[in-house]
């Protein structure tokens, strides 16, 4: 779990992925024949097959996380920001953040204490534009370190906890846990009969942007995205809205709002899981998408499927996953890559 801790704690808001990218490049260099970074910043690792005319399989996990960009510093040094990606303002209050200026700076998303809220304020739905970051540094000194355009990410420590210590929690599981599954898979992968293109994409959270250009360049025959999905197995949510459950196995996606998985590829993935006795669940996500949506519509169209890691509290600072589901995802992706030439 050391690598997952490193990946999730690293900052990398969409469009500002440099810190986490360095970790990924270093990891890929240990196991891929070729590692490049394209002009948007996505990392592409290639593992060549010895087979004749091998198919190209692109596996893709996004390295960016939802975050903010500094948009204004007021006369007292309080920072205003715009979001990159879909944050829920309710889960941002009282969070600690890091502002990536000339040097990393701690900040706090503060708010008026409840003691002085009137009834109207108490019942008002919170909006992102109501929030501000406090660094406790006066404007003049602050502006020597922070400027408009600097990225901001949530500050969180990775933990292992829960029943039998089987659970893990941090910010940015979306989608560093997908990156982790990808890296662990390719690091242990024997020679496959397909060329494997492992892509850590940028800017997924703002509209699958990195995967779009990268898949156009690679021209894969097949695409598999690795991403989190909602595990809504929690109080207040009906069973029919659970989407997936923690500990229920890796999730094979049927559809979300960006892509309908290729039916024959879904069957192929299911059969691979059955054959290898890997625990899986089927997933339908009514709203949200993954890099599959971009890969699928590249050039003349590509068969795609997404393998999802069930995650509670997605798009918050406490995204939580189950080690067994992560392990099952690695196993299924590995088995799939070894069989993919038969598809
Ligand atoms: Co996301
Ligand atoms: Zn994601």
PDB file of C-alpha atoms and ligand atoms in Angstrom, residues 61-62 64-66 173-176 204-205 208 226-229 289-291 314-315 319, ligand 2:
ATOM      1  CA  UNK A  61      -6.341   5.696 -15.582  1.00  0.00           C
ATOM      2  CA  UNK A  62      -6.425   9.414 -14.962  1.00  0.00           C
ATOM      3  CA  UNK A  64      -5.547  14.341 -12.196  1.00  0.00           C
ATOM      4  CA  UNK A  65      -7.692  15.048  -9.150  1.00  0.00           C
ATOM      5  CA  UNK A  66     -10.414  17.604  -8.585  1.00  0.00           C
ATOM      6  CA  UNK A 173      -8.669   7.863  -4.772  1.00  0.00           C
ATOM      7  CA  UNK A 174     -10.449   9.157  -7.889  1.00  0.00           C
ATOM      8  CA  UNK A 175      -8.399   8.153  -9.717  1.00  0.00           C
ATOM      9  CA  UNK A 176      -5.031   7.389  -8.145  1.00  0.00           C
ATOM     10  CA  UNK A 204     -10.196  13.691 -16.957  1.00  0.00           C
ATOM     11  CA  UNK A 205     -12.114  15.576 -14.309  1.00  0.00           C
ATOM     12  CA  UNK A 208     -11.897  13.392 -20.440  1.00  0.00           C
ATOM     13  CA  UNK A 226      -9.694   2.062 -14.764  1.00  0.00           C
ATOM     14  CA  UNK A 227     -11.575   4.369 -12.477  1.00  0.00           C
ATOM     15  CA  UNK A 228     -13.543   4.537  -9.263  1.00  0.00           C
ATOM     16  CA  UNK A 229     -17.269   4.060  -9.155  1.00  0.00           C
ATOM     17  CA  UNK A 289     -18.128   9.059 -16.949  1.00  0.00           C
ATOM     18  CA  UNK A 290     -14.630   7.693 -17.350  1.00  0.00           C
ATOM     19  CA  UNK A 291     -11.881   7.869 -19.961  1.00  0.00           C
ATOM     20  CA  UNK A 314     -16.404   9.947  -4.108  1.00  0.00           C
ATOM     21  CA  UNK A 315     -15.275  13.533  -4.746  1.00  0.00           C
ATOM     22  CA  UNK A 319     -12.720   8.567  -0.481  1.00  0.00           C
TER      23      UNK A 319
HETATM   24 ZN1  LIG B   2     -12.312   9.454 -11.998  1.00  0.00          ZN
END
